[in-house]
C-alpha positions in Angstrom: 15.5 26.9 31.7 12.2 25.0 32.1 10.8 28.0 34.0 11.8 30.4 31.2 10.2 28.2 28.6 6.9 28.1 30.6 7.1 31.9 30.9 7.6 32.3 27.2 4.6 30.1 26.5 2.4 32.0 29.0 3.5 35.4 27.5 2.7 34.1 24.0 -0.7 32.9 25.1 -1.6 36.2 26.7 -0.5 38.2 23.6 -2.5 35.8 21.4 -5.7 36.3 23.4 -5.4 40.1 23.4 -4.9 40.1 19.7 -8.0 37.8 19.2 -10.2 40.2 21.2 -9.0 43.2 19.1 -9.8 41.3 15.9 -13.3 40.3 17.2 -14.0 43.9 18.2 -13.1 45.1 14.7 -15.5 42.5 13.2 -18.4 43.3 15.5 -18.0 47.0 14.9 -18.9 46.9 11.3 -19.1 43.4 9.7 -20.4 43.5 6.1 -23.6 41.5 5.7 -23.8 39.5 2.5 -24.8 36.3 0.7 -22.2 33.5 0.6 -19.9 34.3 -2.4 -19.4 31.3 -4.7 -16.1 30.9 -6.4 -16.6 31.0 -10.2 -16.1 27.8 -12.1 -13.2 28.5 -14.4 -13.9 27.9 -18.1 -11.9 25.2 -19.8 -10.0 26.8 -22.6 -9.7 23.6 -24.6 -12.8 22.1 -26.3 -11.2 18.7 -27.1 -12.4 15.7 -25.2 -10.0 14.5 -22.5 -7.9 17.7 -22.6 -8.3 20.4 -20.0 -6.6 23.8 -20.1 -6.8 26.6 -17.6 -5.1 30.0 -17.0 -4.9 31.5 -13.5 -3.2 34.8 -12.5 -1.9 35.5 -9.0 -2.4 39.2 -8.3 -3.0 41.7 -5.6 -6.3 43.5 -4.9 -8.5 44.9 -2.2 -11.3 43.2 -0.3 -14.0 44.7 2.0 -14.4 42.6 5.1 -15.6 45.5 7.3 -18.1 47.8 5.8 -16.4 50.8 4.0 -12.9 49.6 4.7 -10.7 48.0 2.0 -8.0 45.5 3.0 -5.0 44.7 0.9 -5.4 41.1 -0.3 -4.3 38.7 -3.0 -6.1 36.1 -5.1 -6.2 34.1 -8.3 -8.1 35.8 -11.1 -9.6 38.1 -8.5 -8.9 40.1 -5.3 -9.3 37.2 -2.8 -9.2 33.4 -3.1 -9.6 31.9 -6.6 -11.9 29.9 -9.0 -12.8 26.3 -9.0 -10.9 24.1 -11.5 -12.8 21.0 -12.7 -11.1 17.9 -14.0 -12.0 14.4 -14.8 -10.0 11.2 -14.2 -8.1 10.5 -17.5 -7.9 14.2 -18.5 -4.6 15.6 -19.8 -4.4 18.9 -17.9 -2.4 22.1 -18.6 -2.6 25.0 -16.1 -0.7 28.3 -17.1 0.1 30.4 -14.0 0.8 34.1 -14.4 2.5 35.9 -11.5 1.5 39.6 -11.0 2.0 39.7 -7.3 5.1 41.9 -7.2 7.0 39.1 -5.6 7.9 35.5 -6.4 5.4 32.7 -5.7 4.7 29.0 -6.5 1.4 27.1 -6.9 1.1 23.7 -5.3 -1.7 21.3 -6.3 -2.6 20.0 -2.9 -4.1 16.5 -3.0 -3.2 15.8 -6.6 -0.9 12.9 -7.4 1.3 14.5 -10.0 5.1 14.2 -10.8 7.4 16.4 -8.8 8.1 18.6 -11.9 4.4 19.6 -11.8 3.8 19.7 -8.1 4.6 23.4 -7.6 6.4 22.9 -4.3 9.4 25.0 -3.1 11.3 24.2 -6.4 8.5 25.6 -8.6 9.4 29.2 -8.1 7.7 31.7 -10.4 9.4 35.1 -10.5 7.3 38.2 -10.5 6.1 39.1 -14.0 6.7 35.6 -15.4 4.6 32.5 -16.1 4.8 28.8 -15.4 2.9 25.9 -17.0 2.0 22.7 -15.1 1.2 19.7 -17.2 -0.1 16.4 -15.8 -2.6 13.6 -16.3 -5.4 13.1 -13.8 -5.3 9.4 -12.7 -6.8 9.4 -9.3 -10.4 8.9 -7.9 -12.9 11.7 -7.6 -12.1 14.1 -4.8 -12.1 17.8 -3.7 -8.5 19.1 -3.7 -7.1 22.6 -3.7 -4.2 24.8 -4.8 -2.1 27.4 -2.9 1.4 28.9 -2.8 4.3 26.9 -1.4 7.2 29.4 -1.6 10.0 28.7 0.9 9.5 30.7 4.1 6.6 32.7 2.5 3.7 30.2 2.3 2.0 31.5 5.4 2.0 35.1 4.3 0.8 34.4 0.8 -2.0 32.0 1.8 -3.0 34.5 4.5 -3.3 37.3 1.9 -5.9 35.1 0.1 -4.1 32.9 -2.4 -6.1 29.6 -2.5 -8.6 27.9 -4.8 -10.5 24.6 -5.1 -10.1 21.6 -7.5 -12.9 19.3 -8.3 -12.0 15.9 -9.7 -14.7 13.6 -11.1 -14.7 10.0 -12.3 -17.1 7.5 -13.7 -17.9 6.1 -10.3 -18.7 9.5 -8.7 -21.1 10.5 -11.5 -23.1 7.3 -10.9 -23.8 8.2 -7.3 -27.3 9.5 -6.6 -26.1 12.6 -4.6 -26.4 16.4 -5.2 -23.9 17.6 -7.9 -25.3 20.8 -9.4 -22.8 23.6 -8.5 -24.4 26.5 -6.7 -27.8 24.9 -6.4 -27.4 21.8 -4.2 -23.6 21.4 -4.2 -21.6 24.2 -2.5 -18.0 24.8 -1.6 -17.1 26.2 1.8 -13.6 27.5 2.4 -13.1 28.1 6.1 -10.5 30.7 7.2 -9.8 33.1 10.0 -8.1 36.5 10.0 -6.8 39.1 12.5 -8.4 42.3 11.3 -7.3 45.7 12.6 -9.8 48.5 13.4 -9.2 50.0 9.9 -10.1 46.7 8.2 -6.6 45.6 7.3 -5.1 42.2 7.9 -1.3 42.7 8.1 0.8 39.6 8.3 3.1 40.4 11.2 4.1 37.5 13.3 4.2 37.7 17.0 5.9 35.1 19.3 2.4 33.6 19.7 2.0 33.3 16.0 5.3 31.6 15.6 4.5 29.2 18.5 0.9 28.3 17.6 0.4 29.6 14.0 -1.3 32.7 12.7 -5.0 32.8 13.9 -7.6 35.6 14.1 -10.9 36.4 15.7 -12.7 37.1 12.4 -14.1 34.0 10.7 -14.4 33.8 6.9 -16.4 31.5 4.7 -15.4 31.8 1.0 -13.8 35.2 2.0 -17.0 36.6 3.6 -17.8 37.3 7.3 -20.9 35.5 8.6 -22.5 35.1 5.1 -25.9 33.6 4.4 -26.7 30.8 2.0 -30.2 29.9 0.8 -30.4 26.2 0.3 -33.2 24.0 -1.3 -35.5 22.1 1.0 -33.9 18.8 0.6 -30.5 17.1 0.6 -27.5 19.4 -0.1 -23.8 18.7 -0.5 -21.1 20.8 1.2 -17.5 20.6 0.2 -15.6 21.9 3.2 -11.9 23.0 3.2 -10.1 24.1 6.2 -8.0 26.7 4.4 -6.8 28.4 7.6 -3.1 28.9 8.4 -3.4 27.3 11.8 -6.9 27.1 13.2 -8.5 23.7 13.9 -12.2 23.8 13.2 -14.9 21.7 15.0 -17.9 22.2 12.8 -21.5 21.5 13.7 -25.0 22.7 13.0 -26.8 25.0 15.4 -30.0 22.9 15.5 -28.0 19.8 16.7 -28.9 18.1 13.5 -26.9 15.1 12.2 -25.1 15.3 8.9 -23.2 12.7 6.9 -19.6 12.8 5.8 -19.2 11.1 2.4 -15.6 12.0 1.4 -12.3 12.9 3.0 -9.2 14.5 1.4 -8.6 12.0 -1.4 -12.1 10.9 -2.3 -15.2 9.1 -1.2 -15.6 6.9 1.9 -16.9 3.3 1.6 -20.2 4.5 3.1 -21.6 7.7 4.7 -20.6 8.4 8.3 -23.3 10.1 10.4 -21.9 12.7 12.8 -23.0 15.7 14.8 -19.7 17.4 14.7 -16.5 17.1 12.7 -13.0 18.2 13.4 -10.8 19.5 10.5 -7.2 20.5 10.9 -5.6 22.9 8.4 -5.7 21.6 4.8 -8.1 18.8 5.5 -11.3 18.5 3.4 -14.6 16.8 3.9 -17.7 16.4 1.7 -20.9 16.5 3.7 -24.6 15.8 3.1 -27.1 18.0 5.1 -30.8 17.2 5.0 -33.1 20.2 5.1 -36.0 18.2 3.8 -37.9 18.1 7.1 -37.5 21.9 7.7 -39.8 24.6 6.5 -39.2 27.3 3.9 -37.8 30.3 5.7 -36.3 28.3 8.6 -32.7 29.3 9.5 -29.9 27.4 11.2 -26.1 28.1 11.5 -22.8 26.4 10.7 -20.7 26.8 13.8 -17.2 26.3 14.9 -17.8 25.2 18.5 -19.9 28.0 19.8 -18.9 30.5 17.1 -21.3 31.2 14.2 -19.5 30.8 10.8 -22.5 31.3 8.5 -26.3 31.1 8.2 -28.3 28.6 6.2 -31.8 29.7 5.1 -34.2 27.1 3.8 -35.7 28.0 0.4 -38.1 26.3 -2.0 -38.3 22.5 -2.5 -35.3 21.0 -4.2 -35.5 20.4 -7.9 -34.3 16.8 -7.4 -35.0 14.4 -4.5 -32.0 12.5 -3.1 -31.6 10.2 -0.2 -28.5 9.5 1.8 -26.9 6.5 0.0 -26.2 3.3 1.9 -22.8 2.8 0.2 -20.4 5.0 -1.8 -17.1 3.9 -3.3 -14.9 1.2 -1.8 -11.3 2.3 -2.4 -8.6 -0.1 -3.4 -7.0 -1.4 -0.2 -3.2 -1.4 0.1 -1.9 -4.5 1.9 0.6 -4.0 4.7 2.4 -7.2 3.7 3.3 -5.5 0.4 5.2 -2.7 2.1 8.9 -2.7 1.4 9.9 -0.3 4.1 8.6 1.3 7.3 9.7 4.9 8.1 9.2 7.1 11.2 8.4 10.8 11.2 8.4 12.5 14.7 7.2 16.0 15.2 9.4 17.9 17.7 10.4 21.4 19.0 8.4 24.6 19.4 8.5 28.1 18.1 11.5 28.8 15.8 12.8 25.3 16.6 10.0 23.1 15.3 11.3 20.1 13.4 10.6 16.6 12.0 13.0 13.8 13.2 15.1 16.5 14.8 15.9 18.2 11.5 14.6 21.4 10.0 14.1 21.9 6.2 17.3 22.1 4.2 16.9 22.2 0.4 20.5 20.9 0.0 19.6 17.7 1.9 17.5 14.8 0.7 15.8 13.4 3.8 14.2 10.2 2.3 14.5 8.2 -0.9 11.6 6.1 -2.0 11.3 3.6 -4.8 8.9 4.4 -7.6 5.7 2.3 -7.5 6.7 0.8 -4.1 4.4 0.5 -1.1 5.6 1.9 2.3 4.2 2.3 5.8 4.9 5.7 7.4 4.6 5.9 11.2 3.9 9.5 12.2 4.0 10.6 15.9 3.6 13.8 17.9 5.0 13.3 21.4 4.6 16.1 23.9 7.8 17.7 25.2 8.8 20.2 27.9 5.2 20.5 29.1 4.2 21.7 25.6 1.2 20.1 23.9 0.4 21.1 20.3 -1.4 19.5 17.3 0.3 19.1 14.0 -1.4 18.2 10.7 1.0 16.0 8.6 0.9 16.5 4.8 2.9 14.8 2.0 2.9 16.0 -1.6 2.2 13.8 -4.6 0.7 10.9 -2.7 -2.5 9.7 -0.9 -2.4 7.6 2.3 -4.7 5.0 3.9 -4.6 4.9 7.7 -3.8 1.5 9.2 -4.1 2.6 12.8 -4.5 5.5 15.1 -3.0 5.2 18.6 -2.7 1.4 18.1 -6.4 0.9 17.3 -8.3 1.0 14.0 -8.9 4.4 12.5 -12.3 6.1 12.8 -14.9 5.4 10.1 -14.3 8.9 8.5 -10.6 8.1 8.1 -11.1 4.9 6.2 -10.7 6.6 2.8 -7.8 8.3 1.1 -6.0 11.0 3.1 -3.2 13.4 2.2 -3.4 15.5 5.5 -3.4 13.6 8.8 -4.1 15.4 12.0 -2.0 14.4 15.0 -3.1 15.7 18.4 -0.6 15.7 21.2 0.9 12.2 22.0 -0.9 10.7 19.0 0.6 8.1 16.6 -0.6 7.1 13.2 0.4 4.3 10.8 -0.3 5.2 7.2 0.3 3.2 4.0 0.9 4.5 0.5 2.0 3.6 -3.0 4.3 6.1 -4.5 3.2 6.3 -8.1 4.8 9.6 -9.2 8.5 10.3 -9.7 10.3 13.5 -8.5 11.1 15.4 -5.4 8.3 16.2 -2.9 7.8 17.8 0.5 6.3 16.5 3.7 5.6 19.0 6.5 3.3 20.3 9.2 0.4 22.2 7.6 0.3 24.8 10.3 1.9 27.2 7.8 4.0 29.1 10.3 5.5 25.8 11.4 6.2 24.9 7.8 7.8 28.2 7.1 9.9 27.9 10.3 11.4 24.6 9.1 9.0 21.8 10.1 9.4 20.2 6.7 11.5 17.7 4.9 11.8 16.3 1.4 11.7 12.9 -0.3 12.7 11.7 -3.7 10.7 9.1 -5.6 12.6 7.3 -8.4 
């Protein structure tokens, strides 16, 4: 039995490598050169102070990734990806979602602390041709969040087709920081994804054994829906808001000129102080805000954003920045949750492989409530990813409607860039994390692996807060 398992794993790996090579050939045969597309800032439909209203429409379309070839895609208010929704702490928010996909969908506000009724998880099903309205109050710190479908067994396909968008939350503390904040001038969103393109430019979502095992990955890298785009940046300090929006790929990003950059925020908001790094690992759904200093470079200089040795995009240095910024010594110190206030400790163990992935030995069942949590209580969740049957695989853990603080990673203190708020926690093989949270919103929520093919296969559970 163990020999058969190893053979299945080896076969899946071989098939995966062949498919990647085909996708990379399709890209190199005719990639479309272009400037980095910037998602539009969606206009607030309500002019009253403290009230924000948006309308988004999920729909199908066509996108040209390879010159002269149109792929069938999906997006919000467009053919691929979606706009940026801006909110401020204290705002009362209404988002109307129209569904014109030709199939059911949901919209999950990933990173927002909202009641279960507004969360848009598997229970927020929107039938084709109908609308749904989410209402909630923003009462969390400034952060970069995002939204995407979360339909049972269909999340991977719908995100892969292009359904994803960003959410910017601001608050009084963030606006006081002397950092770049002018959208499209010195503050840029970067949505990282990968796709398996065929020679005719299509990206069909057909799962192989390798996709079920490891998650859907492709050899064509996208940034904001474009292949190897170019962004002209001012000669000075710039801010990059990076989302790993891929179904399964883990990115290790760095700059080609071996230049340092600074991480200033993680999933749920600002870090206490900037963390200087030369490379940064992001698992699916993780976000990071970065500062890059081009002030010592010359106008016309170019350098690249890379994933390991692969070029993702080109930065070209333009004219002097309109405003001069320095890297701050400190940012925002988050409220610290105290372990002695925790009323319960729970364990979540990733297990299985392929179609049998699970958490705590169980696969998702909408008729079973896995955990019950008291409203406004503090708990410690211990999450672990033991290797089994010679199989080693990473799993990013995500819980809806709540933000965590890491108490430990593998028995030691968390790294500096994990000392802020986190809603997605990357667990490499044989890693264990202790995370603490206060559950402030009532309702039913999901916790799951954010490799979307694992989630769809059942690596998910649900918890009720009341």
